[in-house]
Short mmCIF file of C-alpha atoms in Angstrom, two decimals:
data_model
loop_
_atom_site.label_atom_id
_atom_site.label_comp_id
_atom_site.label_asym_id
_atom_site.label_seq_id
_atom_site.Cartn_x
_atom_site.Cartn_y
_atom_site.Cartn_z
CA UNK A 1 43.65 32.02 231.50
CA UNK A 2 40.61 34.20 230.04
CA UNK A 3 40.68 34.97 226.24
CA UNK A 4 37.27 36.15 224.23
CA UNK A 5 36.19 34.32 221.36
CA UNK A 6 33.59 35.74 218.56
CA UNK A 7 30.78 33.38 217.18
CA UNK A 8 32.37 33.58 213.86
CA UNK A 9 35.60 32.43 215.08
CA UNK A 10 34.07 29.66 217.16
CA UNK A 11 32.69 28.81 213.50
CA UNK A 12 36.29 28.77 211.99
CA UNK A 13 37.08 26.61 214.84
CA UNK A 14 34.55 24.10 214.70
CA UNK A 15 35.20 23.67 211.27
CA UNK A 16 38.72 23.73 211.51
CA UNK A 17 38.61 20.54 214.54
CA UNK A 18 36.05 18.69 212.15
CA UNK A 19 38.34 18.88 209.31
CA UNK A 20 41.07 16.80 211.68
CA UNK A 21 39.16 14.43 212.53
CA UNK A 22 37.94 15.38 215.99
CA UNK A 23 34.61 14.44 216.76
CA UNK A 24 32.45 17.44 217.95
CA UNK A 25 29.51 16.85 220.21
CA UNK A 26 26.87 19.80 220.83
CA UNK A 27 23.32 20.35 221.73
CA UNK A 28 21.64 19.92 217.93
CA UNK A 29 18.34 18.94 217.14
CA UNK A 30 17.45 15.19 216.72
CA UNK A 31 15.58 13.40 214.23
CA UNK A 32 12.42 14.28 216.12
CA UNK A 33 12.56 17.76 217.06
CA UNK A 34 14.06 17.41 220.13
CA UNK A 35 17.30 18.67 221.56
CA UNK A 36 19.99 16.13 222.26
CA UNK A 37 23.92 16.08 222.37
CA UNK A 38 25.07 14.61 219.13
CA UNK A 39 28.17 14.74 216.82
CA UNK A 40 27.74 18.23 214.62
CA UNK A 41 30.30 19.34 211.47
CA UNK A 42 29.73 23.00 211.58
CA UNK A 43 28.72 25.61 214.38
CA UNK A 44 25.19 26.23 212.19
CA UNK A 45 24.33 22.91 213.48
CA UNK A 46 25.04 23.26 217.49
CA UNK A 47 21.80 25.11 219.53
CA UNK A 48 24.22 27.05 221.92
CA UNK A 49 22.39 28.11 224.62
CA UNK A 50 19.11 26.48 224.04
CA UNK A 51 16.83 24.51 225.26
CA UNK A 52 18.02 22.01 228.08
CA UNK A 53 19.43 18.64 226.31
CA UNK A 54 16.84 15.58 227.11
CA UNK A 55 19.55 13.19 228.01
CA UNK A 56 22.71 14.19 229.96
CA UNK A 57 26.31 13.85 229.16
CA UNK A 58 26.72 10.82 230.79
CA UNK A 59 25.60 8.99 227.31
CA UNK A 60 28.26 10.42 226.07
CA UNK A 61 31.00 8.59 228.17
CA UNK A 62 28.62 5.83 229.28
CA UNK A 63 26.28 4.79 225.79
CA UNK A 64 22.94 3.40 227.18
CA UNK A 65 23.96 0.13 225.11
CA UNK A 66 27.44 -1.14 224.68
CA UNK A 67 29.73 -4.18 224.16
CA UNK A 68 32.26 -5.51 227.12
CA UNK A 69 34.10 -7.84 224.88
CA UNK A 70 33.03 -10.55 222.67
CA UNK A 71 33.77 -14.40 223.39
CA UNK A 72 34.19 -17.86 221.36
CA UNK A 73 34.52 -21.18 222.10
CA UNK A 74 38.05 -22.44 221.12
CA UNK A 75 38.30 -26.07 221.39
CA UNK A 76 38.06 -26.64 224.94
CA UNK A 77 38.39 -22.86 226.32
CA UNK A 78 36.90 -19.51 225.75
CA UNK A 79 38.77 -16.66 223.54
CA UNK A 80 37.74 -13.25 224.66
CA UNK A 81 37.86 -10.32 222.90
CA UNK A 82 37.59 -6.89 224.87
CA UNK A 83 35.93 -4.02 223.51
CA UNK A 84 37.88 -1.50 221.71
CA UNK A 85 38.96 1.25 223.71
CA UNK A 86 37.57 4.88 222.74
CA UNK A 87 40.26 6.75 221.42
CA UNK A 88 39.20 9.69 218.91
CA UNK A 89 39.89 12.71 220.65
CA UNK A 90 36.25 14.88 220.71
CA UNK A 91 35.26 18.06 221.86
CA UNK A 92 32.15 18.70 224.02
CA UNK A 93 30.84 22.16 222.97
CA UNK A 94 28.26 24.04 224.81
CA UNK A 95 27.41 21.76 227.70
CA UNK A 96 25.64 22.47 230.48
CA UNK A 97 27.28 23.26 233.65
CA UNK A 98 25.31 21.27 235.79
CA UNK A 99 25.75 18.29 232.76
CA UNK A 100 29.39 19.05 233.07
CA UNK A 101 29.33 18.60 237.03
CA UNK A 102 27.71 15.45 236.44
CA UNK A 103 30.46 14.01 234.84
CA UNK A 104 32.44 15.17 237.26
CA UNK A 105 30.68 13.62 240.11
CA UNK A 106 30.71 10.00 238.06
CA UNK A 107 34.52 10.40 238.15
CA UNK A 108 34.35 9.37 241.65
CA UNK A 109 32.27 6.51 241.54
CA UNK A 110 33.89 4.87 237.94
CA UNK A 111 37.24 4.78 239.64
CA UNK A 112 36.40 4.14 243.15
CA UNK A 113 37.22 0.36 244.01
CA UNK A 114 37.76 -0.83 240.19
CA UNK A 115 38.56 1.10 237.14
CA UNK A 116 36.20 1.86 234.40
CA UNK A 117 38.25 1.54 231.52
CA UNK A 118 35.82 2.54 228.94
CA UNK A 119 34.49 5.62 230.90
CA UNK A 120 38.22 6.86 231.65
CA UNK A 121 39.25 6.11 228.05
CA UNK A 122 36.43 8.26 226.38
CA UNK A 123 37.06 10.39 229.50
CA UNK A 124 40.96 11.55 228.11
CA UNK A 125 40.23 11.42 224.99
CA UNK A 126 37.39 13.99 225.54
CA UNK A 127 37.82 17.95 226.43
CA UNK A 128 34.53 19.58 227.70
CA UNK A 129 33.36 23.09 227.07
CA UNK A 130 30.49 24.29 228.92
CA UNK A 131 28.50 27.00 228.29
CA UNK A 132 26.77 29.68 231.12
CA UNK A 133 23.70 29.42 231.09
CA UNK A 134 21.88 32.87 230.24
CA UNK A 135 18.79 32.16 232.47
CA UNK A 136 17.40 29.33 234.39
CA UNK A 137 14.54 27.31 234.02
CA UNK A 138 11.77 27.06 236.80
CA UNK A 139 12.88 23.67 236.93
CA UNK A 140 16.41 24.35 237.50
CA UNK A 141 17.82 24.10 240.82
CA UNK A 142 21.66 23.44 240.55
CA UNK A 143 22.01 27.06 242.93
CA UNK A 144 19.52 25.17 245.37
CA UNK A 145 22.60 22.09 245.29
CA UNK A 146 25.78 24.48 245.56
CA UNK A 147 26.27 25.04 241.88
CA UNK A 148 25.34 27.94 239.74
CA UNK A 149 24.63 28.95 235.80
CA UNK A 150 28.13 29.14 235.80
CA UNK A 151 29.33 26.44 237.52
CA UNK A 152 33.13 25.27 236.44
CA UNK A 153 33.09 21.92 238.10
CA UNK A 154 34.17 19.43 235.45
CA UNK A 155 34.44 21.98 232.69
CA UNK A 156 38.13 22.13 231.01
CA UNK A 157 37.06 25.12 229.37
CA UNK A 158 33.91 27.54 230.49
CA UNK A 159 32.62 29.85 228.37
CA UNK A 160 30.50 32.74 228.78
CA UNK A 161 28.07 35.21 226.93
CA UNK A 162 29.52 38.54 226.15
CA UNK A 163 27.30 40.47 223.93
CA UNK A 164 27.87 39.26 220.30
CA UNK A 165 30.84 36.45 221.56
CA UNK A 166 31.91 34.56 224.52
CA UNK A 167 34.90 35.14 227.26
CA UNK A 168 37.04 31.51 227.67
CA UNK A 169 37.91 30.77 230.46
CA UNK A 170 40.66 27.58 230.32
CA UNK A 171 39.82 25.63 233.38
CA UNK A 172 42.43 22.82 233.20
CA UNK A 173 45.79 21.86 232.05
CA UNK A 174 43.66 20.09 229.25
CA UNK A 175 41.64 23.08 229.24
CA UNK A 176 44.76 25.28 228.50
CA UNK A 177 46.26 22.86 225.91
CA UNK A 178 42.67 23.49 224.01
CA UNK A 179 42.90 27.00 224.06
CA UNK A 180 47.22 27.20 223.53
CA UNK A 181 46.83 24.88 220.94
CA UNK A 182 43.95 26.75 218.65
CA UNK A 183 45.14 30.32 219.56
CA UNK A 184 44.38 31.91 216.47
CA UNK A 185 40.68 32.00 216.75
CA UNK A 186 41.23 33.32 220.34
CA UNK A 187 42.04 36.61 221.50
CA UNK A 188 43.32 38.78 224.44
CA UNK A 189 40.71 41.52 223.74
CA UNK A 190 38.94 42.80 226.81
CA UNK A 191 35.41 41.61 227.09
CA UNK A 192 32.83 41.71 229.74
CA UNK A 193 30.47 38.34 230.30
CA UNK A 194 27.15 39.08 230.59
CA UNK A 195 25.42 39.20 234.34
CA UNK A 196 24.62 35.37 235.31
CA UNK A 197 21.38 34.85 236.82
CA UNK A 198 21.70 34.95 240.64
CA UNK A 199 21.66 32.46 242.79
CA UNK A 200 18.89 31.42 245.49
CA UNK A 201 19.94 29.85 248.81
CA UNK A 202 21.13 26.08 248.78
CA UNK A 203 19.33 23.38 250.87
CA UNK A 204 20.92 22.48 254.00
CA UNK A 205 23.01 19.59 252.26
CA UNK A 206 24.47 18.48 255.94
CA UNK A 207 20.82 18.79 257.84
CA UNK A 208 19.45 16.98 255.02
CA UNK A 209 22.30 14.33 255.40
CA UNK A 210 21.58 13.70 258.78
CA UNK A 211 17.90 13.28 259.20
CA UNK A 212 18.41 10.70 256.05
CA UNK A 213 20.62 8.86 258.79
CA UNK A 214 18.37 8.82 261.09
CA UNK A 215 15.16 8.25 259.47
CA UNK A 216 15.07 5.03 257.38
CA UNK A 217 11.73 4.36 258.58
CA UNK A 218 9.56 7.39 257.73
CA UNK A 219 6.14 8.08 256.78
CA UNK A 220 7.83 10.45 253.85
CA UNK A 221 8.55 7.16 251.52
CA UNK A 222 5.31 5.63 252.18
CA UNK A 223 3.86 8.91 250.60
CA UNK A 224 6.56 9.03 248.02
CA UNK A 225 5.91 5.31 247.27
CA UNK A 226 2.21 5.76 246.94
CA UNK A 227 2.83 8.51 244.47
CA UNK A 228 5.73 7.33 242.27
CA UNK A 229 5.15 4.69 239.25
CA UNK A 230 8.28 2.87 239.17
CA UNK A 231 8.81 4.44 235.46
CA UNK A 232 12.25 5.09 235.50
CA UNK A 233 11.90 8.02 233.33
CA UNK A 234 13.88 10.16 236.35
CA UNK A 235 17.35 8.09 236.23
CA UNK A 236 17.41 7.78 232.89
CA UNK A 237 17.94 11.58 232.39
CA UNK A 238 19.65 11.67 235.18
CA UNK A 239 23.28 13.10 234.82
CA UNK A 240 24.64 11.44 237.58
CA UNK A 241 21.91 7.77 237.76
CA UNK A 242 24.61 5.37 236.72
CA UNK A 243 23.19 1.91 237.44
CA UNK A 244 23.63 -0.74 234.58
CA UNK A 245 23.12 -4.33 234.24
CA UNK A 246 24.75 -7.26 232.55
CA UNK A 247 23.79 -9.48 229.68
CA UNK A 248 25.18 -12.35 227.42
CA UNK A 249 23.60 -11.77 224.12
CA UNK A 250 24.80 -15.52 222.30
CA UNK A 251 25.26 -16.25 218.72
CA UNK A 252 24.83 -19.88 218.51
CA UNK A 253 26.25 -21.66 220.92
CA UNK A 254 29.58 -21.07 220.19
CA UNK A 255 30.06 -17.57 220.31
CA UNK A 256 28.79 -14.28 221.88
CA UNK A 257 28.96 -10.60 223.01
CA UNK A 258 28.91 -9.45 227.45
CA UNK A 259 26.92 -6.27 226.82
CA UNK A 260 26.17 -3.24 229.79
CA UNK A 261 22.44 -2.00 229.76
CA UNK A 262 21.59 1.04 231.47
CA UNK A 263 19.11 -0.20 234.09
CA UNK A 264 17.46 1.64 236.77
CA UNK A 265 16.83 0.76 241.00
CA UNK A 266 13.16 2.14 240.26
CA UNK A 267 11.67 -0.76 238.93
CA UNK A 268 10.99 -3.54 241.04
CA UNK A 269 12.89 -6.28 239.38
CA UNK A 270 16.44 -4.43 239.91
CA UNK A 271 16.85 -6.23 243.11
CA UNK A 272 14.92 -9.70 242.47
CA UNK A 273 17.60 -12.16 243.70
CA UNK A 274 17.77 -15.40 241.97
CA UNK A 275 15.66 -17.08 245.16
CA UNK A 276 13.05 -14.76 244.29
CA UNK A 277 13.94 -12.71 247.51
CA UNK A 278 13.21 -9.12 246.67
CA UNK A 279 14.98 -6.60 249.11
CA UNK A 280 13.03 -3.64 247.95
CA UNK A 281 9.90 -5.00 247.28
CA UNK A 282 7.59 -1.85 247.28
CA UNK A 283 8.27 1.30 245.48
CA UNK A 284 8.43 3.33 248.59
CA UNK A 285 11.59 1.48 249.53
CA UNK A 286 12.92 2.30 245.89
CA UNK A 287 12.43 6.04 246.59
CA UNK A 288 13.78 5.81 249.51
CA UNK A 289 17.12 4.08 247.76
CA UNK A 290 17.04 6.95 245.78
CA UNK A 291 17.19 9.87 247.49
CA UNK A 292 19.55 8.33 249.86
CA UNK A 293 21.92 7.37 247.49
CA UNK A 294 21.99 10.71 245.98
CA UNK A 295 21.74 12.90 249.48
CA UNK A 296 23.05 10.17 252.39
CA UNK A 297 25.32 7.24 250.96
CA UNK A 298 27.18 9.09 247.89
CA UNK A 299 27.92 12.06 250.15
CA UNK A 300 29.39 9.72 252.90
CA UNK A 301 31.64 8.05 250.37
CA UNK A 302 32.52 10.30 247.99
CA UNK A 303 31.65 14.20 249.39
CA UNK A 304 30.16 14.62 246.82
CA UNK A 305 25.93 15.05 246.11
CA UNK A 306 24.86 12.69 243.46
CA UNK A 307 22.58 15.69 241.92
CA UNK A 308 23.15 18.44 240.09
CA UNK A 309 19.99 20.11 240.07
CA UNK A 310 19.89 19.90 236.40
CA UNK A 311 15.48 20.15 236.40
CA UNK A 312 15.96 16.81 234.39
CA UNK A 313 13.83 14.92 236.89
CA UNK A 314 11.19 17.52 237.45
CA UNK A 315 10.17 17.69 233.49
CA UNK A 316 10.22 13.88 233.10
CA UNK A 317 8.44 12.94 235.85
CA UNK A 318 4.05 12.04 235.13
CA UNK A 319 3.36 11.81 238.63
CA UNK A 320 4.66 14.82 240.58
CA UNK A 321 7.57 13.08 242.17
CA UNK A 322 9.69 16.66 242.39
CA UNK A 323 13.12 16.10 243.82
CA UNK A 324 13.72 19.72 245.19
CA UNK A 325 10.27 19.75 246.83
CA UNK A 326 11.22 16.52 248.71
CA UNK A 327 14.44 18.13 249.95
CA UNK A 328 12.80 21.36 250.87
CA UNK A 329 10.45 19.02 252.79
CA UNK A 330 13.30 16.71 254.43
CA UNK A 331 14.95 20.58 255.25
CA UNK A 332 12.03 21.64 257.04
CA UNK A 333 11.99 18.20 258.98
CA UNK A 334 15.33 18.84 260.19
CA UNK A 335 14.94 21.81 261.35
CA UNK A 336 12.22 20.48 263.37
CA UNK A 337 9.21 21.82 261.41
CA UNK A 338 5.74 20.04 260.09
CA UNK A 339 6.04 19.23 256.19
#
């Protein structure tokens, strides 16, 4: 189902979702100049279109901070207290397709062998519309990873530029409820979307895949190790990174919150055991557990890259460490060239 929508009327319905109570998230400008997603009351607010977000949309279902449940010592046993569950319905406006994919790609992983409640819950409660993107950054490469500037993966509803408005394209049965639901600022006037930027040949996902198998020991991570600073700054903007950790954060003795901390398998005390035993002691070992996990051991499990060649990674990083040069390098080794 493809309607067109005018900015003014995506103005009459932002206010008019605001006014009942449904949270609506957009690219806006922070505090400190910067672009992130955040709750906005009126279109005038949202940068549609803009520059990239610095964080992804995974904050948005996964905060970097958050409580589990709370405990307290009754008598002799322990009363818990589980979080409560996200349920104000919200609109994502304007995301990116490649942040929208991310999501998407999380899905997998948050209800693979247990449930993520929380994720799942904000999840429902939560319908997405991404935006095209007009033109891509050099340090975009979600075409380079099988996706596009107007990639629909994850997106309920997709919209695209058309001159002075958008086309809306409902995705989804949610994404059709949206649209069904708030017909009167839609319409069935023909529109054309404007030209997305094309597309540049994808890496050899499978070739890449393979040499990964093969080639745990390599003098590629050594390199990568000697190069990378264990900063982190890569997974958390990734859209897709979704390691956390676990903490008890006490209140006396007799009470206390089980919070989830985003955490990161770049820094060397991820994988301290409690013997002191460090599996991945070096950082070229922690490189190497990262592109793995996002180009060997997620695609085994799940089909799916954990990437969406949102750029993210290439901005961020202070030390050159640039994800789509390491694949075009791992591409060329497959194919049994010198890189």
């Amino acid at each position: 189902m493809t309607k067109a929508i005018t900015k003014e009327a995506l103005t009459g319905l932002v206010a008019e979702l605001t006014a009942a109570g449904v949270r609506v998230i957009a690219p806006a400008k922070a505090a400190d100049g910067g672009t992130d997603y955040r709750a906005i009351f009126t279109l005038a607010d949202a940068i549609l279109g803009g520059e990239m977000p610095r964080r992804s949309l995974r904050a948005v279902f996964q905060p970097p901070t958050e409580a589990v449940f709370g405990w307290e010592r009754k008598g002799t046993g322990i009363e818990l207290t589980p979080a409560a569950a996200a349920s104000q319905p919200q609109v994502v406006l304007g995301a990116r397709p490649c942040d929208a994919a991310g999501v998407n790609v999380l899905d997998k992983v948050m209800g693979w062998d247990y449930k993520d409640d929380m994720w799942f819950a904000r999840r429902e409660a939560t319908t997405i519309i991404s935006l095209a993107c007009a033109e891509m950054a050099p340090t975009c490469f979600c075409d380079k990873i099988g996706l596009s500037a107007d990639a629909t993966v994850g997106a309920d509803v997709l919209l695209r530029p058309a001159g002075e408005g958008y086309t809306a394209e409902a995705l989804t049965a949610k994404g059709e409820a949206f649209v069904s639901g708030h017909a009167r600022w839609f319409s069935d006037e023909p529109v054309t979307a404007d030209p997305a930027p094309p597309s540049r040949e994808a890496f050899p996902l499978d070739k890449i895949e393979e040499w990964l198998e093969g080639h745990f020991e390599d003098a590629l991570w050594a390199d990568l190790g000697l190069r990378c600073l264990g900063c982190g700054a890569c997974t958390s903007i990734c859209p897709t990174c979704h390691c956390f950790d676990i903490v008890d954060e006490t209140d006396g003795t007799a009470a206390g919150t089980r919070r989830r901390n985003w955490d990161t398998c770049q820094t060397g005390l991820f994988t301290v055991h409690t013997s002191g035993h460090n599996p991945r002691a070096d950082q070229a070992s922690r490189c190497r557990q990262r592109i793995l996990h996002k180009f060997e051991i997620y695609p085994k499990r799940f089909e799916a890259v954990l990437c969406t060649g949102c750029g993210r990674c290439v901005q961020a990083c202070p030390a050159g460490v640039i994800v789509p040069e390491i694949l075009d390098s791992i591409a060329q080794r497959a194919n049994g060239g010198a890189a």
